[in-house]
mmCIF file of C-alpha atoms and ligand atoms in Angstrom:
data_model
loop_
_atom_site.group_PDB
_atom_site.id
_atom_site.type_symbol
_atom_site.label_atom_id
_atom_site.label_comp_id
_atom_site.label_asym_id
_atom_site.label_seq_id
_atom_site.Cartn_x
_atom_site.Cartn_y
_atom_site.Cartn_z
ATOM 1 C CA MET A 1 0.000 0.000 0.000
ATOM 2 C CA LYS A 2 1.488 3.405 -1.116
ATOM 3 C CA PHE A 3 2.378 5.368 2.055
ATOM 4 C CA SER A 4 0.230 8.499 2.028
ATOM 5 C CA PHE A 5 1.310 11.465 4.069
ATOM 6 C CA LYS A 6 -2.324 12.611 4.272
ATOM 7 C CA PHE A 7 -3.405 9.232 5.816
ATOM 8 C CA ALA A 8 -0.576 9.323 8.355
ATOM 9 C CA SER A 9 -1.397 12.845 9.508
ATOM 10 C CA ALA A 10 -5.153 11.998 9.775
ATOM 11 C CA LEU A 11 -4.241 8.956 11.908
ATOM 12 C CA ALA A 12 -1.957 11.093 14.116
ATOM 13 C CA ILE A 13 -4.746 13.648 14.695
ATOM 14 C CA LEU A 14 -7.201 10.835 15.525
ATOM 15 C CA MET A 15 -4.748 9.304 18.038
ATOM 16 C CA LEU A 16 -4.362 12.675 19.747
ATOM 17 C CA ALA A 17 -8.149 13.212 19.835
ATOM 18 C CA VAL A 18 -8.803 9.926 21.719
ATOM 19 C CA PRO A 19 -8.422 10.635 25.425
ATOM 20 C CA VAL A 20 -5.598 8.595 26.967
ATOM 21 C CA THR A 21 -7.931 7.233 29.623
ATOM 22 C CA ALA A 22 -9.988 5.476 26.957
ATOM 23 C CA LEU A 23 -6.884 3.474 26.104
ATOM 24 C CA ALA A 24 -6.123 2.755 29.784
ATOM 25 C CA ALA A 25 -6.972 -0.477 31.684
ATOM 26 C CA PRO A 26 -10.712 -1.263 32.135
ATOM 27 C CA LYS A 27 -12.431 0.567 35.057
ATOM 28 C CA LYS A 28 -11.789 -1.137 38.435
ATOM 29 C CA ILE A 29 -14.855 -2.824 39.946
ATOM 30 C CA THR A 30 -15.951 -1.236 43.235
ATOM 31 C CA LEU A 31 -17.639 -3.416 45.881
ATOM 32 C CA GLY A 32 -19.224 -1.925 49.008
ATOM 33 C CA PHE A 33 -19.263 -4.439 51.885
ATOM 34 C CA SER A 34 -21.054 -3.853 55.219
ATOM 35 C CA GLN A 35 -19.687 -6.270 57.827
ATOM 36 C CA ILE A 36 -21.554 -6.960 61.097
ATOM 37 C CA GLY A 37 -18.624 -6.356 63.422
ATOM 38 C CA ALA A 38 -15.798 -8.322 65.048
ATOM 39 C CA GLU A 39 -17.834 -10.232 67.650
ATOM 40 C CA SER A 40 -16.222 -13.638 67.135
ATOM 41 C CA GLU A 41 -13.258 -15.573 65.729
ATOM 42 C CA TRP A 42 -15.569 -16.547 62.903
ATOM 43 C CA ARG A 43 -16.320 -12.931 61.995
ATOM 44 C CA THR A 44 -12.652 -11.952 62.067
ATOM 45 C CA ALA A 45 -11.796 -14.821 59.705
ATOM 46 C CA ASN A 46 -14.719 -13.862 57.467
ATOM 47 C CA SER A 47 -13.486 -10.240 57.221
ATOM 48 C CA GLU A 48 -9.931 -11.378 56.475
ATOM 49 C CA SER A 49 -11.203 -13.703 53.743
ATOM 50 C CA ILE A 50 -13.187 -10.884 52.089
ATOM 51 C CA LYS A 51 -10.349 -8.320 52.256
ATOM 52 C CA GLN A 52 -7.717 -10.740 50.938
ATOM 53 C CA ALA A 53 -9.981 -12.010 48.146
ATOM 54 C CA ALA A 54 -10.741 -8.425 47.026
ATOM 55 C CA LYS A 55 -6.999 -7.724 46.838
ATOM 56 C CA ASP A 56 -6.377 -10.946 44.885
ATOM 57 C CA ALA A 57 -9.270 -10.143 42.509
ATOM 58 C CA GLY A 58 -8.174 -6.523 41.923
ATOM 59 C CA ILE A 59 -11.533 -5.294 43.221
ATOM 60 C CA ASP A 60 -11.719 -1.915 44.987
ATOM 61 C CA LEU A 61 -13.316 -2.889 48.345
ATOM 62 C CA LYS A 62 -15.117 -0.274 50.469
ATOM 63 C CA PHE A 63 -15.348 -2.144 53.810
ATOM 64 C CA SER A 64 -17.397 -0.942 56.794
ATOM 65 C CA ASP A 65 -17.652 -2.477 60.308
ATOM 66 C CA ALA A 66 -21.094 -1.905 61.901
ATOM 67 C CA GLN A 67 -20.146 -2.904 65.471
ATOM 68 C CA GLN A 68 -23.170 -5.263 65.466
ATOM 69 C CA LYS A 69 -25.637 -2.372 64.953
ATOM 70 C CA GLN A 70 -28.239 -2.546 62.170
ATOM 71 C CA GLU A 71 -28.442 1.249 61.920
ATOM 72 C CA ASN A 72 -24.720 1.350 61.080
ATOM 73 C CA GLN A 73 -25.200 -1.208 58.331
ATOM 74 C CA ILE A 74 -28.069 0.793 56.843
ATOM 75 C CA LYS A 75 -25.924 3.946 56.984
ATOM 76 C CA ALA A 76 -23.038 2.140 55.267
ATOM 77 C CA ILE A 77 -25.278 0.812 52.498
ATOM 78 C CA ARG A 78 -26.640 4.339 51.897
ATOM 79 C CA GLY A 79 -23.030 5.531 51.678
ATOM 80 C CA PHE A 80 -22.239 2.886 49.052
ATOM 81 C CA ILE A 81 -25.288 4.002 47.041
ATOM 82 C CA ALA A 82 -24.098 7.620 47.189
ATOM 83 C CA GLN A 83 -20.633 6.517 46.035
ATOM 84 C CA LYS A 84 -22.288 4.656 43.136
ATOM 85 C CA VAL A 85 -20.400 1.400 43.786
ATOM 86 C CA ASP A 86 -20.865 -1.364 41.221
ATOM 87 C CA VAL A 87 -22.094 -3.990 43.724
ATOM 88 C CA ILE A 88 -23.176 -3.973 47.392
ATOM 89 C CA ALA A 89 -22.758 -7.006 49.647
ATOM 90 C CA PHE A 90 -23.470 -7.383 53.360
ATOM 91 C CA SER A 91 -23.915 -9.863 56.191
ATOM 92 C CA PRO A 92 -27.189 -8.732 57.826
ATOM 93 C CA VAL A 93 -26.927 -8.622 61.625
ATOM 94 C CA VAL A 94 -30.653 -9.465 61.923
ATOM 95 C CA GLU A 95 -33.221 -10.785 59.417
ATOM 96 C CA SER A 96 -35.759 -7.936 59.464
ATOM 97 C CA GLY A 97 -35.778 -4.159 58.777
ATOM 98 C CA TRP A 98 -34.003 -4.081 55.388
ATOM 99 C CA GLU A 99 -36.815 -3.337 52.882
ATOM 100 C CA THR A 100 -36.356 0.456 52.708
ATOM 101 C CA VAL A 101 -32.604 0.537 52.154
ATOM 102 C CA LEU A 102 -32.677 -2.422 49.756
ATOM 103 C CA LYS A 103 -35.356 -0.603 47.719
ATOM 104 C CA GLU A 104 -33.033 2.435 47.604
ATOM 105 C CA ALA A 105 -30.198 0.218 46.272
ATOM 106 C CA LYS A 106 -32.537 -1.294 43.678
ATOM 107 C CA SER A 107 -33.760 2.131 42.512
ATOM 108 C CA ALA A 108 -30.111 3.176 42.193
ATOM 109 C CA GLY A 109 -29.557 0.117 39.958
ATOM 110 C CA ILE A 110 -26.963 -1.409 42.330
ATOM 111 C CA PRO A 111 -27.267 -5.211 42.783
ATOM 112 C CA VAL A 112 -27.050 -6.571 46.368
ATOM 113 C CA ILE A 113 -25.460 -9.885 47.369
ATOM 114 C CA LEU A 114 -26.268 -11.380 50.809
ATOM 115 C CA SER A 115 -23.133 -12.888 52.346
ATOM 116 C CA ASP A 116 -23.290 -15.323 55.317
ATOM 117 C CA ARG A 117 -26.799 -14.460 56.555
ATOM 118 C CA ALA A 118 -30.226 -14.018 54.928
ATOM 119 C CA VAL A 119 -32.809 -11.229 55.213
ATOM 120 C CA ASP A 120 -36.570 -11.583 55.686
ATOM 121 C CA VAL A 121 -38.140 -9.388 52.958
ATOM 122 C CA LYS A 122 -41.346 -9.962 50.954
ATOM 123 C CA ASP A 123 -39.783 -8.962 47.641
ATOM 124 C CA ASP A 124 -36.812 -11.230 46.984
ATOM 125 C CA THR A 125 -35.827 -9.247 43.883
ATOM 126 C CA LEU A 126 -34.301 -6.796 46.382
ATOM 127 C CA TRP A 127 -31.223 -9.060 46.516
ATOM 128 C CA VAL A 128 -29.654 -11.067 43.673
ATOM 129 C CA SER A 129 -27.974 -13.933 45.531
ATOM 130 C CA PHE A 130 -27.470 -15.338 49.065
ATOM 131 C CA MET A 131 -24.208 -17.189 49.699
ATOM 132 C CA GLY A 132 -23.614 -18.893 53.034
ATOM 133 C CA SER A 133 -24.268 -21.906 55.202
ATOM 134 C CA ASP A 134 -27.477 -23.814 55.820
ATOM 135 C CA PHE A 135 -27.940 -22.956 59.515
ATOM 136 C CA VAL A 136 -30.946 -25.256 59.968
ATOM 137 C CA GLU A 137 -28.777 -28.165 58.782
ATOM 138 C CA GLU A 138 -26.033 -27.104 61.209
ATOM 139 C CA GLY A 139 -28.589 -27.300 64.041
ATOM 140 C CA ARG A 140 -29.707 -30.757 62.873
ATOM 141 C CA ARG A 141 -26.063 -31.940 62.721
ATOM 142 C CA ALA A 142 -25.465 -30.707 66.280
ATOM 143 C CA ALA A 143 -28.514 -32.572 67.614
ATOM 144 C CA ASN A 144 -27.793 -35.727 65.599
ATOM 145 C CA TRP A 145 -24.262 -35.820 67.035
ATOM 146 C CA LEU A 146 -25.741 -35.557 70.583
ATOM 147 C CA VAL A 147 -28.244 -38.376 69.938
ATOM 148 C CA ALA A 148 -25.470 -40.635 68.623
ATOM 149 C CA ASP A 149 -23.176 -39.724 71.533
ATOM 150 C CA LEU A 150 -25.839 -40.489 74.160
ATOM 151 C CA ASN A 151 -26.645 -43.804 72.442
ATOM 152 C CA LYS A 152 -22.932 -44.684 72.425
ATOM 153 C CA LYS A 153 -22.780 -43.959 76.187
ATOM 154 C CA GLY A 154 -25.996 -45.915 76.816
ATOM 155 C CA VAL A 155 -27.729 -42.847 78.315
ATOM 156 C CA LYS A 156 -31.489 -43.502 78.384
ATOM 157 C CA GLY A 157 -33.278 -41.214 80.901
ATOM 158 C CA ASP A 158 -34.041 -37.487 80.809
ATOM 159 C CA VAL A 159 -31.165 -35.275 79.654
ATOM 160 C CA ASN A 160 -31.229 -31.625 80.701
ATOM 161 C CA ILE A 161 -29.861 -29.354 77.935
ATOM 162 C CA VAL A 162 -29.133 -25.625 78.189
ATOM 163 C CA GLU A 163 -28.778 -23.474 75.068
ATOM 164 C CA LEU A 164 -26.710 -20.355 74.374
ATOM 165 C CA GLN A 165 -28.427 -18.683 71.432
ATOM 166 C CA GLY A 166 -26.733 -16.333 68.968
ATOM 167 C CA THR A 167 -27.771 -12.720 68.361
ATOM 168 C CA VAL A 168 -31.522 -12.297 68.851
ATOM 169 C CA GLY A 169 -33.300 -12.070 65.494
ATOM 170 C CA SER A 170 -30.293 -13.218 63.452
ATOM 171 C CA ALA A 171 -30.671 -15.940 60.826
ATOM 172 C CA PRO A 172 -28.071 -18.275 62.426
ATOM 173 C CA ALA A 173 -29.709 -18.005 65.862
ATOM 174 C CA ILE A 174 -33.224 -18.619 64.520
ATOM 175 C CA ASP A 175 -32.234 -21.459 62.212
ATOM 176 C CA ARG A 176 -29.711 -23.272 64.438
ATOM 177 C CA LYS A 177 -32.411 -23.438 67.123
ATOM 178 C CA LYS A 178 -34.951 -24.634 64.567
ATOM 179 C CA GLY A 179 -32.709 -27.428 63.242
ATOM 180 C CA PHE A 180 -31.699 -28.652 66.718
ATOM 181 C CA GLU A 181 -35.310 -28.733 67.980
ATOM 182 C CA GLU A 182 -36.482 -30.522 64.828
ATOM 183 C CA ILE A 183 -34.296 -33.523 65.747
ATOM 184 C CA LEU A 184 -35.196 -33.338 69.446
ATOM 185 C CA LYS A 185 -38.876 -33.815 68.516
ATOM 186 C CA SER A 186 -38.171 -37.555 68.055
ATOM 187 C CA HIS A 187 -36.288 -37.790 71.390
ATOM 188 C CA PRO A 188 -38.678 -36.653 74.173
ATOM 189 C CA ASN A 189 -36.107 -37.443 76.902
ATOM 190 C CA LEU A 190 -33.827 -34.687 75.532
ATOM 191 C CA LYS A 191 -35.122 -31.369 76.877
ATOM 192 C CA ILE A 192 -33.856 -27.789 76.458
ATOM 193 C CA THR A 193 -34.624 -26.491 79.949
ATOM 194 C CA ARG A 194 -32.922 -23.064 79.695
ATOM 195 C CA SER A 195 -32.208 -20.976 76.601
ATOM 196 C CA GLN A 196 -30.833 -17.435 76.394
ATOM 197 C CA THR A 197 -28.805 -15.305 73.976
ATOM 198 C CA GLY A 198 -25.065 -14.911 74.466
ATOM 199 C CA ASP A 199 -24.957 -12.647 71.373
ATOM 200 C CA PHE A 200 -22.222 -14.841 69.775
ATOM 201 C CA THR A 201 -19.558 -13.411 72.132
ATOM 202 C CA ARG A 202 -17.263 -15.135 74.687
ATOM 203 C CA ALA A 203 -18.012 -12.582 77.412
ATOM 204 C CA LYS A 204 -21.794 -12.917 77.185
ATOM 205 C CA GLY A 205 -21.555 -16.695 76.777
ATOM 206 C CA LYS A 206 -19.631 -16.900 80.056
ATOM 207 C CA GLU A 207 -22.031 -14.560 81.859
ATOM 208 C CA VAL A 208 -25.162 -16.477 80.812
ATOM 209 C CA MET A 209 -23.584 -19.874 81.586
ATOM 210 C CA GLU A 210 -22.682 -18.627 85.079
ATOM 211 C CA ALA A 211 -26.357 -17.787 85.619
ATOM 212 C CA PHE A 212 -27.477 -21.180 84.266
ATOM 213 C CA LEU A 213 -25.073 -23.001 86.613
ATOM 214 C CA LYS A 214 -26.214 -20.992 89.633
ATOM 215 C CA ALA A 215 -29.871 -21.813 88.904
ATOM 216 C CA ASP A 216 -29.541 -25.448 87.871
ATOM 217 C CA LYS A 217 -27.279 -28.191 89.217
ATOM 218 C CA THR A 218 -28.608 -30.858 86.813
ATOM 219 C CA ILE A 219 -27.205 -29.516 83.520
ATOM 220 C CA LYS A 220 -25.818 -32.369 81.431
ATOM 221 C CA VAL A 221 -25.432 -30.753 77.976
ATOM 222 C CA LEU A 222 -24.675 -27.280 76.607
ATOM 223 C CA TYR A 223 -25.659 -26.446 73.019
ATOM 224 C CA ALA A 224 -23.921 -23.212 71.960
ATOM 225 C CA HIS A 225 -24.766 -21.545 68.630
ATOM 226 C CA ASN A 226 -21.099 -20.649 68.172
ATOM 227 C CA ASP A 227 -17.657 -21.582 69.479
ATOM 228 C CA ASP A 228 -17.002 -18.196 71.093
ATOM 229 C CA MET A 229 -19.964 -18.556 73.448
ATOM 230 C CA ALA A 230 -18.935 -22.186 74.124
ATOM 231 C CA ILE A 231 -15.406 -21.058 75.040
ATOM 232 C CA GLY A 232 -16.828 -18.421 77.388
ATOM 233 C CA ALA A 233 -19.115 -21.053 78.927
ATOM 234 C CA ILE A 234 -16.160 -23.421 79.416
ATOM 235 C CA GLN A 235 -14.546 -20.793 81.661
ATOM 236 C CA ALA A 236 -17.778 -20.513 83.682
ATOM 237 C CA ILE A 237 -18.043 -24.304 84.030
ATOM 238 C CA GLU A 238 -14.450 -24.578 85.281
ATOM 239 C CA GLU A 239 -14.954 -21.693 87.739
ATOM 240 C CA ALA A 240 -17.978 -23.598 89.070
ATOM 241 C CA GLY A 241 -15.655 -26.523 89.848
ATOM 242 C CA LEU A 242 -16.987 -28.757 87.063
ATOM 243 C CA LYS A 243 -15.179 -30.441 84.151
ATOM 244 C CA PRO A 244 -16.314 -29.083 80.744
ATOM 245 C CA GLY A 245 -16.533 -31.849 78.138
ATOM 246 C CA LYS A 246 -16.975 -34.449 80.904
ATOM 247 C CA ASP A 247 -19.455 -33.303 83.584
ATOM 248 C CA ILE A 248 -21.201 -31.248 80.899
ATOM 249 C CA THR A 249 -21.101 -32.323 77.244
ATOM 250 C CA ILE A 250 -20.561 -29.260 75.041
ATOM 251 C CA ILE A 251 -21.760 -29.025 71.436
ATOM 252 C CA SER A 252 -20.878 -25.978 69.379
ATOM 253 C CA ILE A 253 -20.857 -24.544 65.839
ATOM 254 C CA ASP A 254 -18.277 -22.757 63.621
ATOM 255 C CA ALA A 255 -15.196 -25.036 64.050
ATOM 256 C CA VAL A 256 -12.773 -22.124 64.514
ATOM 257 C CA LYS A 257 -9.219 -22.749 65.746
ATOM 258 C CA GLY A 258 -10.220 -21.908 69.326
ATOM 259 C CA ALA A 259 -12.733 -24.762 69.206
ATOM 260 C CA PHE A 260 -10.077 -27.224 68.037
ATOM 261 C CA GLU A 261 -7.799 -26.101 70.874
ATOM 262 C CA ALA A 262 -10.637 -26.638 73.368
ATOM 263 C CA MET A 263 -11.378 -30.093 71.894
ATOM 264 C CA MET A 264 -7.706 -31.066 72.065
ATOM 265 C CA ALA A 265 -7.747 -30.006 75.734
ATOM 266 C CA GLY A 266 -10.767 -32.291 76.302
ATOM 267 C CA LYS A 267 -13.080 -29.353 77.149
ATOM 268 C CA LEU A 268 -15.336 -29.322 74.066
ATOM 269 C CA ASN A 269 -16.937 -32.441 72.568
ATOM 270 C CA VAL A 270 -17.790 -31.433 68.997
ATOM 271 C CA SER A 271 -17.930 -28.414 66.671
ATOM 272 C CA VAL A 272 -20.146 -28.312 63.569
ATOM 273 C CA GLU A 273 -18.332 -26.506 60.780
ATOM 274 C CA CYS A 274 -19.629 -23.165 59.456
ATOM 275 C CA SER A 275 -17.072 -21.788 57.034
ATOM 276 C CA PRO A 276 -16.311 -18.019 57.087
ATOM 277 C CA LEU A 277 -14.082 -18.297 54.013
ATOM 278 C CA LEU A 278 -16.629 -16.674 51.690
ATOM 279 C CA GLY A 279 -14.271 -14.075 50.186
ATOM 280 C CA PRO A 280 -13.245 -15.815 46.926
ATOM 281 C CA GLN A 281 -16.851 -16.852 46.128
ATOM 282 C CA LEU A 282 -18.056 -13.277 46.805
ATOM 283 C CA MET A 283 -15.460 -11.715 44.482
ATOM 284 C CA GLU A 284 -16.237 -14.205 41.712
ATOM 285 C CA ALA A 285 -19.951 -13.413 42.066
ATOM 286 C CA THR A 286 -19.201 -9.664 41.992
ATOM 287 C CA LYS A 287 -17.187 -9.989 38.777
ATOM 288 C CA ASP A 288 -19.900 -12.161 37.195
ATOM 289 C CA LEU A 289 -22.564 -9.570 38.075
ATOM 290 C CA VAL A 290 -20.556 -6.711 36.545
ATOM 291 C CA ALA A 291 -19.982 -8.863 33.452
ATOM 292 C CA GLY A 292 -23.777 -9.189 33.160
ATOM 293 C CA LYS A 293 -23.982 -12.844 34.204
ATOM 294 C CA LYS A 294 -26.949 -14.142 36.261
ATOM 295 C CA LEU A 295 -26.078 -15.561 39.718
ATOM 296 C CA PRO A 296 -27.763 -18.543 41.377
ATOM 297 C CA LYS A 297 -30.278 -17.210 43.953
ATOM 298 C CA ARG A 298 -28.734 -19.472 46.636
ATOM 299 C CA ILE A 299 -25.118 -20.651 46.961
ATOM 300 C CA VAL A 300 -24.732 -23.068 49.922
ATOM 301 C CA THR A 301 -21.321 -23.496 51.590
ATOM 302 C CA LYS A 302 -20.138 -27.119 51.959
ATOM 303 C CA GLU A 303 -19.279 -28.074 55.576
ATOM 304 C CA GLY A 304 -18.518 -30.966 57.948
ATOM 305 C CA VAL A 305 -18.717 -31.988 61.629
ATOM 306 C CA PHE A 306 -15.574 -32.248 63.803
ATOM 307 C CA PRO A 307 -15.824 -34.351 66.993
ATOM 308 C CA ALA A 308 -13.007 -34.097 69.583
ATOM 309 C CA GLU A 309 -11.483 -37.422 68.562
ATOM 310 C CA VAL A 310 -10.414 -36.019 65.145
ATOM 311 C CA ALA A 311 -9.375 -32.549 66.400
ATOM 312 C CA ALA A 312 -5.621 -33.158 66.698
ATOM 313 C CA LYS A 313 -5.412 -34.735 63.246
ATOM 314 C CA GLU A 314 -7.539 -32.050 61.548
ATOM 315 C CA PHE A 315 -6.084 -29.004 63.376
ATOM 316 C CA PRO A 316 -3.041 -28.522 61.052
ATOM 317 C CA ASN A 317 -5.436 -28.296 58.060
ATOM 318 C CA ARG A 318 -7.563 -25.536 59.559
ATOM 319 C CA LYS A 319 -7.524 -22.237 57.667
ATOM 320 C CA TYR A 320 -9.517 -20.177 60.223
HETATM 321 C C1 GZL B 401 -22.586 -17.781 60.835
HETATM 322 C C2 GZL B 401 -22.220 -16.412 61.350
HETATM 323 C C3 GZL B 401 -22.218 -16.406 62.834
HETATM 324 C C4 GZL B 401 -21.149 -17.329 63.433
HETATM 325 C C5 GZL B 401 -20.766 -16.556 64.642
HETATM 326 O O1 GZL B 401 -22.535 -17.801 59.444
HETATM 327 O O2 GZL B 401 -23.150 -15.452 60.882
HETATM 328 O O3 GZL B 401 -21.909 -15.092 63.283
HETATM 329 O O4 GZL B 401 -21.610 -18.606 63.729
HETATM 330 C C6 GZL B 401 -20.713 -15.157 64.077
HETATM 331 O O5 GZL B 401 -19.542 -16.933 65.217
HETATM 332 O O6 GZL B 401 -20.671 -14.209 65.064
#
């Protein structure tokens, strides 16, 4: 092709006219994430997983810690809307009270992913996907382990169980109770005689267990909705002069490192796994959304059950 000076100069002018930014790398995805707080080992591991996965995925993460207050989460979500982030994700501290702010996100055209916990709203188009554990199944697994353990020990008569519930109104507290009680329906000798929230924290778990022990000398089993409350309760049981894991069988949920340490010390009998490592899945879902892909409405995390007898062998594999 004959080199034409005219063509070259037209090309040069065109190159200059195109703003440099248009030739730059594609716009970075921005994700706004409202985290509940830092109430437990599980939550800390969950936050670390999300922050690291955002870094690895090259996603600009706007991360806010609500200190376990719903009003702070709502404020954070409104802030993300104002910043026009590409995607909003959050772990709702309680199930109810989200309609208004989720409608605001929808009107702003910003998709919302539920991470870890679900919301209770009439219009489920207000969120695009819910990724996290099946808490009802975790409750069933906890109760099924207890039934098997009592059968193994040949325990037949009435068994007095106390329960440390998670945060009042939260999906894990509601559903872990539901799953546990569903199994107990077929075992009338297993009775939950006291049940109170420990708000998923060690301090509150200890405080409530102290009160249970003062009021009732016949406690045989503790069912804690998370390991942090179980670890707090273990301290209370020891201070009452009893042997946790022996005088009182302790069943818990999360399977964080602290639970494995307690099981290896013979103070906790079993922990039902609830994985906080949701970061990579969340970033993949965020990228898919921005690329215009449809997400499954429900993504369930795969989990196991870890009784004390496997704790030492499994501990080196634990990532949280
Ligand atoms: C469960 C998560 C719960 C954990 C607690 O997915 O929401 O909240 O079980 C945490 O440890 O505080």
